[in-house]
Short mmCIF file of C-alpha atoms and ligand atoms in Angstrom, two decimals:
data_model
loop_
_atom_site.label_atom_id
_atom_site.label_comp_id
_atom_site.label_asym_id
_atom_site.label_seq_id
_atom_site.Cartn_x
_atom_site.Cartn_y
_atom_site.Cartn_z
CA MET A 1 -9.25 11.38 -9.54
CA TRP A 2 -12.70 12.62 -9.62
CA GLN A 3 -13.47 10.54 -6.20
CA LYS A 4 -10.62 11.37 -4.24
CA THR A 5 -10.33 14.39 -1.81
CA PHE A 6 -7.26 16.50 -0.69
CA ILE A 7 -5.73 19.66 0.89
CA VAL A 8 -2.34 21.19 0.59
CA LEU A 9 -0.95 24.23 2.86
CA ALA A 10 1.71 24.33 0.08
CA SER A 11 3.08 27.74 2.23
CA LEU A 12 3.86 25.54 5.18
CA ALA A 13 5.45 22.92 3.21
CA HIS A 14 9.40 22.46 3.93
CA ILE A 15 12.30 20.69 2.06
CA ALA A 16 13.70 17.82 4.22
CA ASN A 17 16.26 16.92 2.08
CA THR A 18 18.43 20.33 1.17
CA LYS A 19 21.28 18.72 0.28
CA PRO A 20 22.39 19.98 -2.99
CA VAL A 21 23.00 17.26 -5.07
CA GLY A 22 22.19 19.00 -8.15
CA ASN A 23 24.20 21.13 -10.45
CA ALA A 24 22.17 24.62 -10.09
CA THR A 25 24.71 27.37 -10.41
CA SER A 26 25.30 29.96 -7.29
CA GLU A 27 23.87 32.37 -9.81
CA PHE A 28 20.78 30.35 -10.04
CA ARG A 29 20.42 29.77 -6.41
CA SER A 30 20.86 33.40 -5.55
CA LYS A 31 18.36 34.69 -8.17
CA CYS A 32 15.65 32.14 -6.94
CA THR A 33 16.39 33.23 -3.26
CA ASP A 34 16.20 36.67 -4.49
CA LEU A 35 13.01 36.45 -6.29
CA ALA A 36 10.27 36.37 -3.41
CA LEU A 37 11.71 39.91 -2.49
CA SER A 38 11.63 41.35 -5.97
CA LEU A 39 8.05 40.00 -7.17
CA ASP A 40 5.04 42.06 -6.99
CA ILE A 41 1.67 40.06 -7.20
CA PRO A 42 -1.55 41.81 -7.24
CA HIS A 43 -3.37 40.75 -4.40
CA GLY A 44 -0.48 37.84 -3.72
CA THR A 45 1.78 37.47 -0.81
CA VAL A 46 4.36 34.93 -1.91
CA SER A 47 6.04 32.84 1.05
CA SER A 48 9.12 31.74 -0.25
CA SER A 49 11.50 31.51 -3.30
CA SER A 50 14.10 28.15 -2.47
CA LEU A 51 16.45 26.56 -4.83
CA VAL A 52 15.16 22.45 -4.82
CA ALA A 53 18.10 20.30 -5.85
CA ALA A 54 17.86 17.53 -8.03
CA GLY A 55 17.39 14.17 -5.85
CA SER A 56 15.36 15.87 -3.29
CA THR A 57 11.96 15.27 -1.93
CA LEU A 58 9.73 17.85 -0.61
CA GLN A 59 7.76 17.10 2.25
CA PHE A 60 4.25 18.21 2.91
CA PRO A 61 3.59 17.91 6.82
CA ASN A 62 0.64 19.91 6.94
CA SER A 63 -1.57 18.79 3.90
CA ASP A 64 -4.77 17.51 4.29
CA PRO A 65 -4.62 14.10 4.49
CA THR A 66 -7.69 13.78 1.71
CA CYS A 67 -5.13 14.69 -0.81
CA THR A 68 -2.95 11.94 -0.59
CA ARG A 69 0.25 13.64 -1.49
CA PRO A 70 2.33 13.93 1.63
CA SER A 71 5.89 13.98 -0.26
CA GLN A 72 6.93 14.82 -3.52
CA SER A 73 10.40 13.48 -4.94
CA VAL A 74 11.98 16.38 -7.44
CA SER A 75 14.55 15.17 -10.24
CA VAL A 76 15.40 18.53 -11.62
CA ASP A 77 17.18 21.56 -10.06
CA LEU A 78 14.38 23.99 -10.03
CA CYS A 79 13.55 27.19 -8.12
CA ARG A 80 10.24 26.59 -6.10
CA VAL A 81 7.82 29.61 -5.72
CA THR A 82 4.93 29.18 -3.09
CA LEU A 83 2.44 31.92 -2.70
CA THR A 84 -1.26 32.90 -2.15
CA VAL A 85 -3.34 35.15 -4.32
CA ALA A 86 -6.48 36.34 -2.98
CA THR A 87 -9.68 36.01 -5.42
CA SER A 88 -11.96 38.11 -3.58
CA ASN A 89 -12.40 39.42 -0.08
CA ARG A 90 -13.16 35.50 1.02
CA SER A 91 -11.32 33.56 -0.95
CA SER A 92 -7.92 32.46 -2.14
CA ILE A 93 -5.68 30.38 -4.08
CA SER A 94 -2.74 28.42 -2.98
CA MET A 95 -0.35 28.31 -5.88
CA GLU A 96 3.16 26.77 -6.93
CA THR A 97 5.39 27.99 -9.62
CA TRP A 98 8.06 25.44 -10.60
CA LEU A 99 11.16 27.24 -12.66
CA PRO A 100 13.46 24.63 -13.74
CA ALA A 101 17.35 25.37 -14.33
CA ASN A 102 17.08 23.55 -17.74
CA TRP A 103 14.28 25.88 -19.11
CA THR A 104 13.26 25.23 -22.53
CA GLY A 105 11.25 28.99 -22.49
CA ARG A 106 7.49 27.00 -22.20
CA PHE A 107 5.26 27.19 -19.87
CA LEU A 108 2.77 24.65 -18.48
CA SER A 109 -0.12 24.73 -16.34
CA THR A 110 -1.56 21.49 -14.19
CA GLY A 111 -5.14 21.07 -13.41
CA ASN A 112 -6.69 19.47 -10.42
CA GLY A 113 -8.90 16.29 -9.59
CA GLY A 114 -12.60 15.73 -8.20
CA LEU A 115 -13.89 18.20 -6.08
CA GLY A 116 -10.63 19.10 -5.25
CA GLY A 117 -8.85 21.33 -3.71
CA CYS A 118 -5.17 19.66 -4.01
CA ILE A 119 -2.41 20.89 -5.82
CA GLN A 120 -1.06 17.97 -8.05
CA TYR A 121 2.91 17.97 -7.06
CA GLU A 122 3.54 14.97 -9.18
CA ASP A 123 2.03 16.80 -12.37
CA ILE A 124 4.03 20.18 -11.49
CA GLU A 125 7.26 17.92 -11.01
CA TYR A 126 6.30 16.00 -14.73
CA GLY A 127 6.17 19.31 -16.15
CA ALA A 128 9.28 20.90 -14.68
CA SER A 129 11.17 17.68 -15.27
CA LEU A 130 10.51 18.48 -19.20
CA GLY A 131 11.62 22.04 -19.01
CA PHE A 132 8.84 23.59 -18.73
CA ALA A 133 8.05 26.58 -16.21
CA THR A 134 5.44 25.01 -14.41
CA VAL A 135 2.30 26.14 -12.34
CA GLY A 136 -0.40 24.20 -10.17
CA THR A 137 -2.91 25.68 -7.80
CA ASN A 138 -5.32 24.15 -4.81
CA ASN A 139 -8.33 25.39 -6.93
CA GLY A 140 -9.56 27.79 -4.35
CA HIS A 141 -10.09 25.45 -1.36
CA ASP A 142 -8.10 22.79 0.68
CA GLY A 143 -9.09 18.87 0.39
CA MET A 144 -11.41 16.69 -1.90
CA THR A 145 -14.69 17.78 0.14
CA GLY A 146 -17.00 20.24 -1.28
CA GLU A 147 -17.46 21.67 2.47
CA SER A 148 -15.66 24.81 1.35
CA PHE A 149 -18.42 25.47 -1.29
CA LEU A 150 -20.86 26.02 1.60
CA ASN A 151 -22.26 29.87 1.81
CA ASN A 152 -19.38 31.08 -0.20
CA ALA A 153 -19.85 31.60 -3.88
CA ASP A 154 -16.32 32.87 -4.25
CA VAL A 155 -14.79 29.87 -3.56
CA VAL A 156 -17.51 28.00 -5.88
CA GLU A 157 -16.37 30.59 -8.59
CA ASP A 158 -12.94 29.80 -8.16
CA PHE A 159 -13.60 26.07 -8.49
CA ALA A 160 -15.20 26.55 -11.56
CA TYR A 161 -12.52 28.85 -13.96
CA ARG A 162 -11.04 31.69 -11.78
CA ALA A 163 -8.54 29.72 -9.65
CA LEU A 164 -6.78 27.85 -12.78
CA HIS A 165 -6.73 31.30 -14.91
CA THR A 166 -5.43 32.91 -12.00
CA GLY A 167 -2.82 30.84 -11.73
CA VAL A 168 -1.88 31.08 -15.37
CA VAL A 169 -2.18 34.88 -15.62
CA ILE A 170 0.08 34.96 -12.27
CA GLY A 171 2.27 32.12 -13.01
CA LYS A 172 3.44 33.45 -16.46
CA LYS A 173 4.45 36.99 -14.63
CA ILE A 174 6.25 34.70 -12.21
CA SER A 175 8.17 33.07 -14.92
CA ALA A 176 9.02 36.25 -16.69
CA SER A 177 10.14 37.70 -14.02
CA PHE A 178 12.58 35.09 -13.03
CA TYR A 179 13.90 34.16 -16.75
CA GLY A 180 13.76 38.05 -17.64
CA THR A 181 12.01 37.15 -20.91
CA GLN A 182 8.61 35.69 -21.62
CA HIS A 183 7.63 32.25 -22.24
CA SER A 184 7.91 31.05 -26.18
CA LYS A 185 4.62 28.96 -25.84
CA SER A 186 2.20 27.89 -23.35
CA TYR A 187 0.67 24.64 -22.44
CA TYR A 188 -2.12 22.69 -20.49
CA LEU A 189 -2.21 19.33 -19.24
CA GLY A 190 -4.82 17.95 -17.22
CA CYS A 191 -7.26 15.02 -16.88
CA SER A 192 -10.91 14.66 -15.17
CA THR A 193 -11.67 18.09 -13.23
CA GLY A 194 -8.52 18.57 -14.67
CA GLY A 195 -9.86 17.77 -18.35
CA ARG A 196 -12.67 20.07 -17.48
CA GLN A 197 -10.47 22.88 -16.95
CA GLY A 198 -8.59 22.71 -20.05
CA MET A 199 -11.88 22.53 -21.78
CA LYS A 200 -13.11 25.69 -19.94
CA GLU A 201 -9.58 27.61 -20.87
CA ALA A 202 -10.22 26.61 -24.41
CA GLN A 203 -13.86 27.90 -24.43
CA THR A 204 -13.73 30.76 -22.33
CA PHE A 205 -9.52 31.95 -21.76
CA PRO A 206 -8.51 31.34 -25.31
CA ASP A 207 -5.19 33.36 -25.01
CA ASP A 208 -3.83 31.30 -21.91
CA PHE A 209 -2.75 28.44 -24.05
CA ASP A 210 -1.20 27.91 -27.35
CA GLY A 211 -1.92 24.03 -26.73
CA ILE A 212 -4.26 22.08 -24.27
CA VAL A 213 -4.08 18.50 -23.17
CA ALA A 214 -7.39 17.52 -22.13
CA GLY A 215 -8.31 13.89 -20.60
CA ALA A 216 -11.28 12.44 -19.64
CA PRO A 217 -12.97 15.97 -18.84
CA ALA A 218 -15.72 16.31 -16.19
CA MET A 219 -17.78 18.49 -18.28
CA ALA A 220 -21.30 19.13 -18.86
CA PHE A 221 -20.47 18.90 -15.13
CA ASN A 222 -23.91 19.89 -13.71
CA ASN A 223 -25.43 16.67 -15.04
CA LEU A 224 -21.98 14.47 -14.64
CA THR A 225 -22.93 15.35 -11.07
CA SER A 226 -26.29 14.43 -11.24
CA TRP A 227 -25.55 11.20 -13.25
CA SER A 228 -22.87 10.21 -10.45
CA SER A 229 -25.23 11.04 -7.54
CA HIS A 230 -28.21 9.17 -9.10
CA PHE A 231 -26.73 5.45 -8.70
CA LEU A 232 -27.52 5.61 -5.13
CA PRO A 233 -31.18 6.15 -5.25
CA LEU A 234 -31.33 4.01 -8.41
CA THR A 235 -29.62 0.89 -6.68
CA GLY A 236 -30.71 1.62 -3.55
CA LEU A 237 -28.95 0.35 -0.28
CA PRO A 238 -27.29 -3.13 -0.05
CA ASP A 239 -30.27 -4.65 1.33
CA ALA A 240 -32.93 -3.22 -1.37
CA PRO A 241 -34.26 -5.20 -4.03
CA THR A 242 -32.97 -3.17 -6.72
CA PHE A 243 -29.45 -3.50 -5.32
CA ILE A 244 -26.94 -5.70 -7.12
CA PRO A 245 -24.72 -7.43 -5.01
CA LEU A 246 -21.11 -6.47 -5.79
CA ASP A 247 -20.22 -10.35 -6.13
CA MET A 248 -22.47 -10.80 -9.43
CA TRP A 249 -20.64 -8.21 -11.20
CA PRO A 250 -17.74 -10.41 -12.71
CA THR A 251 -20.83 -12.48 -14.07
CA ILE A 252 -22.15 -9.36 -15.23
CA ALA A 253 -19.04 -8.69 -17.00
CA GLN A 254 -18.48 -11.84 -18.58
CA ASP A 255 -22.15 -11.41 -20.05
CA VAL A 256 -20.93 -8.10 -21.60
CA MET A 257 -17.88 -9.55 -22.96
CA ASN A 258 -19.70 -12.67 -24.49
CA GLN A 259 -22.18 -9.93 -26.28
CA CYS A 260 -19.79 -7.31 -27.30
CA ASP A 261 -15.93 -8.54 -27.17
CA LEU A 262 -15.79 -9.28 -30.93
CA ASP A 263 -17.67 -6.23 -32.32
CA ASP A 264 -13.72 -4.80 -32.80
CA GLY A 265 -12.85 -8.31 -34.28
CA LEU A 266 -10.95 -9.74 -31.62
CA ALA A 267 -11.97 -11.80 -28.36
CA ASP A 268 -9.37 -9.99 -25.90
CA GLY A 269 -11.71 -8.65 -23.09
CA ILE A 270 -11.17 -5.63 -24.30
CA LEU A 271 -13.89 -3.43 -26.25
CA ALA A 272 -12.35 -0.93 -28.75
CA SER A 273 -15.82 0.43 -29.45
CA PRO A 274 -18.01 0.10 -26.35
CA ASP A 275 -20.27 2.70 -27.49
CA LEU A 276 -21.60 0.15 -30.11
CA CYS A 277 -22.33 -2.67 -27.37
CA ASP A 278 -26.08 -2.82 -27.28
CA TYR A 279 -25.74 -4.80 -24.13
CA ASN A 280 -28.81 -6.97 -23.05
CA PRO A 281 -28.91 -8.22 -19.77
CA GLU A 282 -32.12 -10.55 -19.82
CA GLY A 283 -30.09 -13.44 -20.31
CA LEU A 284 -29.20 -13.21 -16.73
CA CYS A 285 -32.55 -13.04 -15.49
CA CYS A 286 -33.79 -15.86 -13.08
CA GLY A 287 -37.15 -14.28 -12.56
CA VAL A 288 -38.05 -13.52 -8.97
CA SER A 289 -35.83 -15.82 -6.98
CA THR A 290 -33.51 -13.59 -4.59
CA ASN A 291 -30.94 -16.34 -3.13
CA SER A 292 -29.14 -17.38 -6.52
CA THR A 293 -25.49 -15.74 -6.27
CA ASN A 294 -25.12 -16.23 -10.45
CA CYS A 295 -28.46 -14.76 -12.00
CA LEU A 296 -30.45 -11.23 -11.23
CA THR A 297 -34.21 -10.94 -10.46
CA THR A 298 -36.52 -8.95 -12.92
CA THR A 299 -35.67 -6.06 -10.50
CA GLN A 300 -32.18 -6.63 -10.61
CA VAL A 301 -32.63 -6.61 -14.55
CA GLN A 302 -34.18 -3.50 -14.34
CA THR A 303 -31.31 -1.82 -12.30
CA LEU A 304 -28.54 -3.07 -14.90
CA LYS A 305 -30.82 -1.70 -17.82
CA SER A 306 -31.09 1.56 -16.18
CA ILE A 307 -27.19 1.67 -15.41
CA TYR A 308 -26.62 1.26 -19.31
CA SER A 309 -29.28 3.64 -20.52
CA PRO A 310 -28.68 7.20 -20.87
CA LEU A 311 -29.96 9.17 -17.83
CA LEU A 312 -33.14 11.63 -18.77
CA ASP A 313 -34.89 13.74 -16.82
CA ALA A 314 -38.59 13.88 -16.03
CA ASN A 315 -39.14 15.44 -19.43
CA GLY A 316 -37.33 12.88 -21.27
CA ASP A 317 -34.59 15.59 -22.04
CA LEU A 318 -31.05 13.77 -22.09
CA VAL A 319 -28.82 14.89 -18.98
CA TYR A 320 -26.08 12.63 -19.28
CA PRO A 321 -24.85 9.47 -21.51
CA ARG A 322 -25.10 5.99 -19.96
CA LEU A 323 -22.24 4.19 -18.31
CA GLN A 324 -20.08 2.55 -21.24
CA PRO A 325 -20.17 -1.44 -20.79
CA GLY A 326 -16.62 -2.73 -20.29
CA ALA A 327 -15.66 -1.57 -16.85
CA GLU A 328 -17.55 -4.11 -14.80
CA LEU A 329 -13.94 -5.31 -13.48
CA LEU A 330 -12.26 -2.10 -13.58
CA GLY A 331 -14.01 -0.32 -10.61
CA ALA A 332 -17.40 0.69 -11.66
CA PRO A 333 -19.35 -1.22 -9.44
CA GLN A 334 -16.77 -0.38 -6.34
CA THR A 335 -17.17 3.87 -7.67
CA TYR A 336 -21.17 3.67 -8.12
CA PHE A 337 -23.18 0.51 -7.05
CA THR A 338 -21.98 0.05 -3.52
CA GLY A 339 -24.95 1.51 -1.81
CA GLN A 340 -22.76 4.46 -0.55
CA PRO A 341 -22.98 8.21 -1.49
CA PHE A 342 -20.50 9.47 -4.40
CA GLY A 343 -18.42 12.03 -3.11
CA ALA A 344 -19.33 14.47 -5.97
CA SER A 345 -23.11 14.44 -4.46
CA ASP A 346 -20.80 17.08 -2.14
CA TRP A 347 -21.64 19.53 -4.99
CA PHE A 348 -25.38 19.39 -4.20
CA LYS A 349 -25.04 19.33 -0.58
CA TYR A 350 -22.77 22.40 -0.41
CA ALA A 351 -23.14 24.43 -4.13
CA ILE A 352 -26.74 23.64 -5.09
CA PHE A 353 -28.85 23.34 -1.66
CA ASN A 354 -26.14 24.72 0.48
CA ASP A 355 -27.22 22.41 3.22
CA PRO A 356 -25.13 19.88 4.97
CA ASN A 357 -27.81 17.88 5.86
CA TRP A 358 -29.13 17.15 2.33
CA ASP A 359 -29.47 13.56 1.81
CA PRO A 360 -27.83 12.28 -1.07
CA MET A 361 -30.50 9.34 -1.32
CA SER A 362 -33.28 12.19 -1.67
CA LEU A 363 -32.00 12.99 -5.07
CA LYS A 364 -34.66 13.14 -7.58
CA PRO A 365 -35.07 14.31 -11.73
CA ALA A 366 -36.27 17.74 -10.82
CA ASP A 367 -32.76 18.30 -9.12
CA TYR A 368 -30.84 17.33 -12.18
CA VAL A 369 -32.71 20.03 -13.76
CA LEU A 370 -32.47 22.60 -10.85
CA SER A 371 -28.52 22.20 -10.99
CA SER A 372 -28.04 22.57 -14.64
CA SER A 373 -30.35 25.37 -14.64
CA LEU A 374 -28.63 27.54 -11.61
CA ASN A 375 -25.21 26.24 -13.65
CA ARG A 376 -23.17 28.07 -11.36
CA PHE A 377 -20.65 30.51 -12.85
CA ASN A 378 -21.31 28.26 -16.17
CA ILE A 379 -19.09 25.34 -14.34
CA GLU A 380 -21.18 23.03 -17.09
CA THR A 381 -18.34 23.98 -19.41
CA PHE A 382 -19.91 22.65 -22.68
CA ASP A 383 -19.78 25.72 -24.80
CA GLY A 384 -19.46 24.26 -28.47
CA ASP A 385 -17.96 27.79 -30.00
CA LEU A 386 -14.29 27.21 -29.77
CA SER A 387 -13.67 29.90 -32.52
CA ALA A 388 -11.40 32.22 -30.47
CA PHE A 389 -9.19 29.46 -29.91
CA GLN A 390 -9.07 28.28 -33.45
CA LYS A 391 -8.33 32.07 -34.64
CA LYS A 392 -5.74 32.39 -32.43
CA GLY A 393 -4.00 29.01 -33.60
CA GLY A 394 -4.35 27.18 -30.31
CA LYS A 395 -4.49 23.53 -30.25
CA LEU A 396 -6.80 20.68 -28.65
CA LEU A 397 -6.09 17.52 -27.82
CA HIS A 398 -8.66 15.57 -26.22
CA TYR A 399 -8.42 11.72 -25.12
CA HIS A 400 -10.74 9.45 -23.03
CA GLY A 401 -10.26 6.05 -21.65
CA LEU A 402 -13.17 3.55 -22.96
CA VAL A 403 -12.86 2.11 -19.50
CA ASP A 404 -13.13 5.02 -17.43
CA PRO A 405 -15.48 3.79 -14.52
CA VAL A 406 -15.96 7.22 -13.15
CA ILE A 407 -16.53 9.58 -16.26
CA SER A 408 -18.56 7.99 -18.99
CA SER A 409 -16.31 7.98 -22.00
CA GLU A 410 -19.46 8.26 -24.01
CA ASN A 411 -19.76 11.78 -22.88
CA SER A 412 -16.36 12.99 -24.65
CA PRO A 413 -17.57 11.87 -28.37
CA ARG A 414 -20.99 13.83 -27.21
CA TYR A 415 -18.93 16.90 -26.96
CA TYR A 416 -16.93 16.74 -30.06
CA GLN A 417 -20.15 16.31 -32.12
CA HIS A 418 -21.36 19.46 -30.10
CA VAL A 419 -18.68 21.44 -31.26
CA SER A 420 -18.81 20.92 -35.01
CA ASP A 421 -22.66 21.33 -34.85
CA THR A 422 -21.98 24.51 -33.25
CA MET A 423 -19.02 25.92 -35.34
CA GLY A 424 -20.87 24.04 -38.51
CA LEU A 425 -17.33 22.15 -39.09
CA SER A 426 -16.70 18.66 -40.38
CA SER A 427 -14.05 16.29 -38.50
CA THR A 428 -11.55 17.62 -41.26
CA GLN A 429 -12.11 20.82 -40.65
CA LEU A 430 -11.86 20.27 -36.77
CA ASP A 431 -8.70 18.70 -37.45
CA GLU A 432 -6.66 22.27 -37.69
CA PHE A 433 -7.33 22.31 -34.13
CA TYR A 434 -9.16 19.69 -32.23
CA ARG A 435 -8.59 16.12 -32.12
CA TYR A 436 -10.43 13.39 -30.11
CA PHE A 437 -8.62 10.15 -29.54
CA PRO A 438 -10.66 7.19 -27.51
CA VAL A 439 -8.29 5.28 -25.75
CA SER A 440 -9.29 1.36 -25.52
CA GLY A 441 -8.58 -0.37 -22.18
CA MET A 442 -7.82 2.78 -20.17
CA THR A 443 -9.81 3.10 -16.85
CA HIS A 444 -9.85 6.88 -15.38
CA CYS A 445 -7.05 8.84 -16.69
CA SER A 446 -4.12 6.05 -16.27
CA GLY A 447 -4.35 2.21 -16.01
CA GLY A 448 -6.63 -0.43 -17.27
CA PRO A 449 -6.01 -3.90 -19.79
CA GLY A 450 -5.22 -1.63 -22.85
CA ALA A 451 -2.14 0.31 -24.27
CA ALA A 452 -2.98 2.74 -21.87
CA PHE A 453 0.27 4.33 -21.10
CA ILE A 454 0.06 7.51 -23.49
CA GLY A 455 2.51 10.19 -21.52
CA ASN A 456 -0.48 12.22 -19.82
CA SER A 457 1.25 11.95 -16.62
CA ALA A 458 4.54 10.74 -15.23
CA ARG A 459 3.41 7.69 -13.73
CA ASN A 460 1.74 6.81 -16.94
CA SER A 461 4.51 7.30 -19.33
CA ALA A 462 6.48 4.90 -21.27
CA SER A 463 8.51 7.17 -23.56
CA LEU A 464 9.23 10.75 -24.51
CA ASP A 465 8.64 10.03 -28.16
CA PRO A 466 5.75 12.32 -29.46
CA GLN A 467 4.05 9.58 -31.11
CA GLU A 468 3.63 7.72 -27.78
CA ASN A 469 3.70 10.76 -25.22
CA VAL A 470 0.25 13.07 -25.64
CA LEU A 471 2.57 16.37 -24.00
CA MET A 472 5.40 15.78 -26.17
CA ARG A 473 3.10 15.41 -29.07
CA MET A 474 1.53 18.75 -28.44
CA ILE A 475 4.86 20.57 -28.14
CA ASP A 476 5.48 18.99 -31.68
CA TRP A 477 1.95 19.98 -33.24
CA VAL A 478 2.02 23.78 -31.98
CA GLU A 479 5.76 24.32 -32.67
CA ASN A 480 6.26 22.19 -35.78
CA GLY A 481 2.61 21.42 -37.02
CA ASN A 482 3.10 17.73 -36.78
CA ALA A 483 -0.52 17.21 -35.66
CA PRO A 484 -1.20 13.47 -34.34
CA GLU A 485 -2.94 11.06 -36.62
CA THR A 486 -3.05 8.47 -34.11
CA ILE A 487 -1.61 8.07 -30.51
CA THR A 488 0.33 5.13 -29.86
CA GLY A 489 -0.38 3.62 -26.17
CA VAL A 490 2.00 1.11 -24.48
CA ALA A 491 0.86 -1.64 -22.31
CA PHE A 492 3.26 -3.35 -19.78
CA VAL A 493 3.13 -6.92 -18.76
CA ASN A 494 0.89 -6.90 -15.81
CA GLY A 495 0.62 -3.04 -15.87
CA THR A 496 4.02 -2.66 -14.63
CA VAL A 497 6.84 -1.09 -16.37
CA GLU A 498 9.52 -2.96 -15.16
CA SER A 499 8.11 -6.18 -16.31
CA GLY A 500 8.29 -5.26 -20.08
CA ILE A 501 6.09 -4.16 -23.22
CA ALA A 502 3.60 -6.56 -23.63
CA PHE A 503 2.14 -4.88 -26.73
CA LYS A 504 1.39 -1.40 -28.19
CA ARG A 505 -1.88 0.10 -29.80
CA ASN A 506 -2.55 2.81 -32.13
CA HIS A 507 -5.48 4.77 -31.10
CA CYS A 508 -7.66 6.15 -33.40
CA LYS A 509 -8.91 9.84 -34.00
CA TRP A 510 -12.46 9.92 -33.54
CA PRO A 511 -14.67 9.44 -35.56
CA ALA A 512 -12.19 6.37 -36.58
CA ARG A 513 -12.92 3.21 -34.68
CA ASN A 514 -9.88 0.66 -34.18
CA GLN A 515 -10.66 -2.69 -36.05
CA TYR A 516 -8.41 -5.79 -35.76
CA GLN A 517 -8.38 -7.26 -39.32
CA GLY A 518 -8.76 -10.90 -38.40
CA SER A 519 -5.08 -12.31 -39.00
CA GLY A 520 -1.74 -11.43 -37.58
CA ASP A 521 -0.43 -11.20 -34.53
CA PRO A 522 -2.86 -8.95 -32.32
CA ASN A 523 0.29 -7.63 -30.01
CA ASN A 524 1.11 -6.27 -33.25
CA ALA A 525 -0.23 -2.64 -34.03
CA ASP A 526 -0.24 -3.16 -37.93
CA SER A 527 -3.02 -5.92 -37.44
CA TRP A 528 -5.56 -3.16 -36.44
CA LYS A 529 -6.82 -0.40 -38.58
CA CYS A 530 -8.50 3.17 -37.97
CA LEU A 531 -11.59 2.72 -39.92
CA1 CA B 1 -12.49 -6.85 -28.37
#
């Protein structure tokens, strides 16, 4: 998650349950144990290579608590390699390479989240369980805060692109060394900061992957960070006249639904095209009264209008699109409108101003421009020219939840359009290598009231059918030419798999939009059309 924080001292992790319950051969085991001795990694120090049996649970007792990853269960027999790699004389990455016994010949890199700082073990396990030789790194620092950026541009550079790329190059080498042959195809799976990392790879390292699945990308990074951080000075502290009390948000949510829910043809509490919702909060205005619990003052209405307007700089130029309406009950107020600094304001504190005492409340429009002008190591990740990736035959599947409360989904079609404009390609032409899917009713990377299970992570996977699983779809696209026309998402009753399927929905390929056809069971995917 963008807003969380994490640390992992991977090399100090150990296996709690060493009982071999899997079926790995003794040959696999000894090959794995010997691997650490034979690997020659430039600037690298291999800490261990050891067999992890299916059914084991790895414990990480020394991991940073902000990573909230104290352990990881492992479902397949695999060889786990832990190492550190220096990226300069004052920076390094920690990385893991998991080499499954039932290798399919494929390679996969996972990504990171927020300002982390954390190896996403659950994603590495997902990849390994599906037969990928899978890598993940700590993105060049430990933990979810930006403190490590202070006075160290090399750590910033790792975060911008270098940690991930280094992990890929070295991970492929380790995989080849272990299996005795190069991987067949190479894939990437990430969301949020991980989505940005996927886009960075498509833009800058086109040879790293054959297929990239990038979700809710934190791209236009400097400007996203300005947008994320500007809500505090916008709302003010809870006692400010501009502040909107948290208990007003359900009323605002209802007002949004009253105005826009039917835009997609069905009053179901989900906006299939929130970008078309021109929400007007005037109806909630009760003038200057400040003691009502079901209406807003004129000043608060102005705050609300700003939240649902694009953020501009002092010259009137776009910094970042508005928050899409519809996420009022799905975490947006708790993320941004609490009167507390947002975690990513650490970017300003440690990477832009290099000043631990910088006050997030002091953020001003000139700072947006400063951050985007500095654009440390091109962390913006908004280059529109993907021609090198296209030429090598790469495929890019981009998705974004339309009730994302953290990274506005309105930035994703903006990037798609930017690529179209930059390359001079129509949507039909982009289809060859780049497809974007808005996912209605999905929050930040997973969850939400819509058909949000799309296989982008283990916990968000309902099926391995390529039609219902974006990672399996990417394999099918790269290896068999079966490109996604729609992505079918699954919604479970009460959001829990055990309760059974509530409905499925075919999420449309942008710029098509999902529209209820006015009759037929709305829970039947065929009652909707991509128009
Ligand atoms: Ca609706």
